């Protein structure tokens, strides 16, 4: 039985409601690539919780509720076990925690591949239950009919070509794509097919740089790179990778911080004070009121 998640503007106790602002819309994202070029690259990061969305929202044009949450949040070995229920729950949380960024939700494996009709049923549920603006699906030429079907029915679609994690078993791993001539041509054709079918943007993941550059120059819609090229119309990373939450990350990730180290240090200091009985201190305990 599916669960409906209430959509509202509530925030956590940590952050008050900000001044009203308009979200970036799908047409506005597309307009950023006027005359075939994007003057200011689009900034995109993943988000899975309301609080994470609150912190990232002021800095991002788009927030992606990625099916990478399967590995990052749930400790799963891949994205394949992620369910539509998971994506709806986390998508709704991210929408509640954001006010500016356009929120895109990944369609999980098995929720859209069977037919355009299956994809519409799944995607319409995601948008209705989360309040997100768009969905993202993986695949190239084979998914063009589905992209067209959804787009013609009012569901904005972000495409995803190159390294497609949901196809990891068929691809044989998470290695870079497009190193040989045949694969190079296929990825270019995939990107064009998805854009021509009506996708408002295309993610190019784990591809050799000249593929990313070719797609960026040839497609009329923004190309968002991840492990691609700085010449793309925008960039996306898994936030936890970028923050340094994990020791091992893909080659294309730059660690901008060492959050894992900070958490380890902070937890160690807390544990030390608990064992020494110096926490809680006088400031953290309650006293009876004096008469």
Coordinates of N, CA and C in Angstrom, one line a residue, residues 170-261:
X170 N 25.0 -4.9 -16.4 CA 25.2 -5.0 -17.8 C 26.5 -4.3 -18.3
X171 N 26.9 -3.3 -17.6 CA 28.1 -2.5 -18.0 C 29.4 -3.2 -17.4
X172 N 29.2 -4.1 -16.4 CA 30.4 -4.8 -15.9 C 31.2 -4.0 -14.8
X173 N 30.6 -2.9 -14.3 CA 31.3 -2.1 -13.3 C 31.1 -0.7 -13.4
X174 N 31.7 0.1 -12.6 CA 31.6 1.6 -12.6 C 32.7 2.3 -13.3
X175 N 33.3 1.7 -14.2 CA 34.4 2.3 -15.0 C 33.9 3.4 -15.9
X176 N 34.9 4.3 -16.3 CA 34.5 5.3 -17.3 C 34.0 4.8 -18.6
X177 N 33.1 5.5 -19.2 CA 32.6 5.1 -20.5 C 33.1 5.9 -21.7
X178 N 33.0 5.3 -22.8 CA 33.4 6.1 -24.1 C 34.8 6.0 -24.5
X179 N 35.5 5.0 -24.0 CA 37.0 5.0 -24.3 C 37.3 4.4 -25.7
X180 N 36.3 3.7 -26.2 CA 36.5 3.2 -27.6 C 35.5 3.9 -28.5
X181 N 35.8 3.8 -29.8 CA 35.1 4.5 -30.8 C 33.6 4.2 -30.9
X182 N 33.3 2.9 -30.8 CA 31.9 2.5 -30.8 C 31.1 3.0 -29.6
X183 N 31.6 2.9 -28.5 CA 30.9 3.4 -27.3 C 30.8 4.9 -27.3
X184 N 31.9 5.5 -27.8 CA 31.9 7.0 -27.9 C 30.7 7.5 -28.7
X185 N 30.5 6.8 -29.9 CA 29.4 7.2 -30.8 C 28.1 6.9 -30.2
X186 N 28.0 5.8 -29.5 CA 26.7 5.4 -28.9 C 26.3 6.4 -27.8
X187 N 27.2 6.9 -27.0 CA 26.8 7.8 -25.9 C 26.4 9.2 -26.5
X188 N 27.1 9.6 -27.6 CA 26.7 10.8 -28.2 C 25.2 10.7 -28.8
X189 N 25.0 9.5 -29.4 CA 23.7 9.3 -30.0 C 22.6 9.2 -28.9
X190 N 23.0 8.6 -27.7 CA 22.0 8.5 -26.6 C 21.6 9.9 -26.1
X191 N 22.6 10.7 -25.9 CA 22.4 12.1 -25.4 C 21.5 12.9 -26.4
X192 N 21.7 12.8 -27.7 CA 20.9 13.4 -28.7 C 19.5 12.9 -28.7
X193 N 19.3 11.6 -28.6 CA 18.0 11.0 -28.6 C 17.2 11.4 -27.4
X194 N 17.8 11.5 -26.2 CA 17.0 11.9 -25.1 C 16.6 13.4 -25.1
X195 N 17.6 14.2 -25.6 CA 17.3 15.6 -25.7 C 16.2 15.9 -26.8
X196 N 16.3 15.2 -27.9 CA 15.3 15.3 -29.0 C 13.9 14.9 -28.5
X197 N 13.9 13.9 -27.6 CA 12.6 13.4 -27.1 C 11.9 14.3 -26.1
X198 N 12.6 15.3 -25.6 CA 12.0 16.3 -24.8 C 12.6 16.5 -23.4
X199 N 13.7 15.8 -23.1 CA 14.4 16.0 -21.8 C 14.8 17.5 -21.7
X200 N 14.6 18.1 -20.5 CA 14.9 19.5 -20.3 C 16.4 19.6 -19.9
X201 N 17.1 18.5 -19.5 CA 18.5 18.6 -19.2 C 19.0 17.1 -19.3
X202 N 20.3 16.9 -19.5 CA 20.9 15.6 -19.6 C 22.1 15.5 -18.7
X203 N 22.2 14.5 -17.8 CA 23.4 14.3 -17.0 C 24.3 13.4 -17.8
X204 N 25.6 13.7 -17.9 CA 26.6 12.9 -18.5 C 27.5 12.5 -17.4
X205 N 27.5 11.2 -17.1 CA 28.3 10.7 -16.0 C 29.4 9.8 -16.5
X206 N 30.6 10.0 -15.9 CA 31.7 9.1 -16.1 C 32.1 8.8 -17.5
X207 N 32.1 9.9 -18.3 CA 32.5 9.8 -19.7 C 33.8 10.5 -20.0
X208 N 34.5 10.1 -21.1 CA 35.7 10.8 -21.4 C 35.4 12.2 -21.8
X209 N 36.3 13.1 -21.6 CA 36.0 14.6 -21.6 C 35.5 15.0 -23.0
X210 N 36.0 14.5 -24.1 CA 35.5 15.0 -25.4 C 34.1 14.6 -25.7
X211 N 33.6 13.5 -25.1 CA 32.2 13.2 -25.2 C 31.3 14.3 -24.5
X212 N 31.7 14.7 -23.3 CA 31.0 15.7 -22.6 C 31.0 17.0 -23.3
X213 N 32.1 17.4 -23.9 CA 32.2 18.6 -24.6 C 31.4 18.6 -25.9
X214 N 31.4 17.5 -26.6 CA 30.6 17.3 -27.8 C 29.1 17.5 -27.5
X215 N 28.7 16.8 -26.4 CA 27.2 16.8 -26.0 C 26.9 18.3 -25.6
X216 N 27.7 18.9 -24.8 CA 27.4 20.2 -24.4 C 27.3 21.2 -25.5
X217 N 28.1 21.1 -26.5 CA 28.1 22.0 -27.7 C 26.9 21.6 -28.6
X218 N 26.5 20.4 -28.7 CA 25.5 20.0 -29.7 C 24.1 20.0 -29.2
X219 N 23.9 19.8 -27.9 CA 22.5 19.7 -27.3 C 22.0 21.1 -27.0
X220 N 20.7 21.3 -27.3 CA 20.1 22.7 -27.0 C 19.7 22.8 -25.5
X221 N 19.8 21.7 -24.8 CA 19.4 21.7 -23.4 C 20.7 21.6 -22.5
X222 N 20.6 22.0 -21.3 CA 21.9 21.9 -20.4 C 22.3 20.5 -20.2
X223 N 23.7 20.4 -20.3 CA 24.3 19.1 -20.0 C 25.0 19.2 -18.6
X224 N 24.6 18.4 -17.7 CA 25.2 18.4 -16.3 C 26.2 17.3 -16.2
X225 N 27.4 17.7 -15.9 CA 28.5 16.7 -15.8 C 28.7 16.2 -14.4
X226 N 29.1 14.9 -14.4 CA 29.7 14.3 -13.2 C 30.7 13.3 -13.6
X227 N 31.9 13.6 -13.4 CA 33.0 12.9 -14.0 C 33.1 13.1 -15.5
X228 N 32.9 14.3 -15.9 CA 32.8 14.6 -17.3 C 33.8 15.7 -17.8
X229 N 33.4 17.0 -17.6 CA 34.2 18.1 -18.0 C 33.7 19.4 -17.4
X230 N 34.7 20.3 -17.2 CA 34.3 21.6 -16.6 C 33.6 22.4 -17.7
X231 N 33.7 22.0 -18.9 CA 33.0 22.7 -20.0 C 31.5 22.4 -20.1
X232 N 31.0 21.5 -19.3 CA 29.6 21.2 -19.2 C 28.8 22.5 -18.8
X233 N 27.5 22.4 -19.0 CA 26.6 23.5 -18.6 C 26.4 23.6 -17.1
X234 N 26.8 22.5 -16.4 CA 26.6 22.5 -14.9 C 27.3 21.3 -14.4
X235 N 27.3 21.2 -13.1 CA 28.0 20.0 -12.4 C 27.1 19.5 -11.3
X236 N 27.2 18.2 -11.0 CA 26.6 17.6 -9.9 C 27.5 16.6 -9.2
X237 N 27.5 16.5 -7.9 CA 28.2 15.5 -7.2 C 27.3 15.0 -6.1
X238 N 27.6 13.8 -5.6 CA 27.0 13.3 -4.4 C 27.6 14.1 -3.2
X239 N 26.7 14.7 -2.5 CA 27.1 15.7 -1.5 C 28.0 15.0 -0.4
X240 N 27.7 13.8 0.0 CA 28.6 13.1 1.0 C 30.0 12.9 0.5
X241 N 30.1 12.6 -0.8 CA 31.4 12.4 -1.4 C 32.2 13.8 -1.4
X242 N 31.5 14.8 -1.8 CA 32.1 16.1 -1.8 C 32.5 16.6 -0.4
X243 N 31.8 16.3 0.6 CA 32.0 16.7 1.9 C 33.1 15.9 2.6
X244 N 33.5 14.8 2.0 CA 34.5 13.9 2.7 C 34.0 13.0 3.7
X245 N 32.7 12.5 3.5 CA 32.1 11.6 4.5 C 32.7 10.2 4.3
X246 N 33.2 9.9 3.1 CA 33.7 8.5 2.9 C 35.2 8.6 2.5
X247 N 35.9 7.5 2.9 CA 37.3 7.4 2.6 C 37.6 7.2 1.1
X248 N 36.7 6.3 0.5 CA 36.9 6.0 -0.9 C 35.8 6.6 -1.7
X249 N 36.2 7.4 -2.7 CA 35.3 8.1 -3.6 C 35.8 7.9 -5.0
X250 N 34.9 8.1 -6.0 CA 35.3 8.0 -7.4 C 36.4 9.0 -7.7
X251 N 37.2 8.7 -8.7 CA 38.3 9.6 -9.1 C 37.8 11.0 -9.4
X252 N 36.6 11.2 -10.0 CA 36.2 12.5 -10.4 C 35.7 13.4 -9.2
X253 N 35.7 12.9 -8.0 CA 35.2 13.6 -6.9 C 36.4 14.4 -6.3
X254 N 36.1 15.7 -6.0 CA 37.0 16.5 -5.2 C 36.4 16.7 -3.8
X255 N 37.2 16.3 -2.8 CA 36.8 16.4 -1.4 C 37.0 17.9 -0.9
X256 N 35.9 18.6 -0.7 CA 36.0 20.0 -0.3 C 36.2 20.1 1.3
X257 N 36.0 19.0 2.0 CA 36.0 19.0 3.4 C 36.4 17.6 3.9
X258 N 36.5 17.5 5.2 CA 36.8 16.2 5.9 C 35.8 16.0 7.0
X259 N 34.5 16.0 6.6 CA 33.4 15.8 7.6 C 33.6 14.5 8.4
X260 N 34.0 13.5 7.7 CA 34.2 12.2 8.4 C 35.2 12.4 9.6
X261 N 36.3 13.1 9.3 CA 37.3 13.3 10.3 C 36.7 14.2 11.5

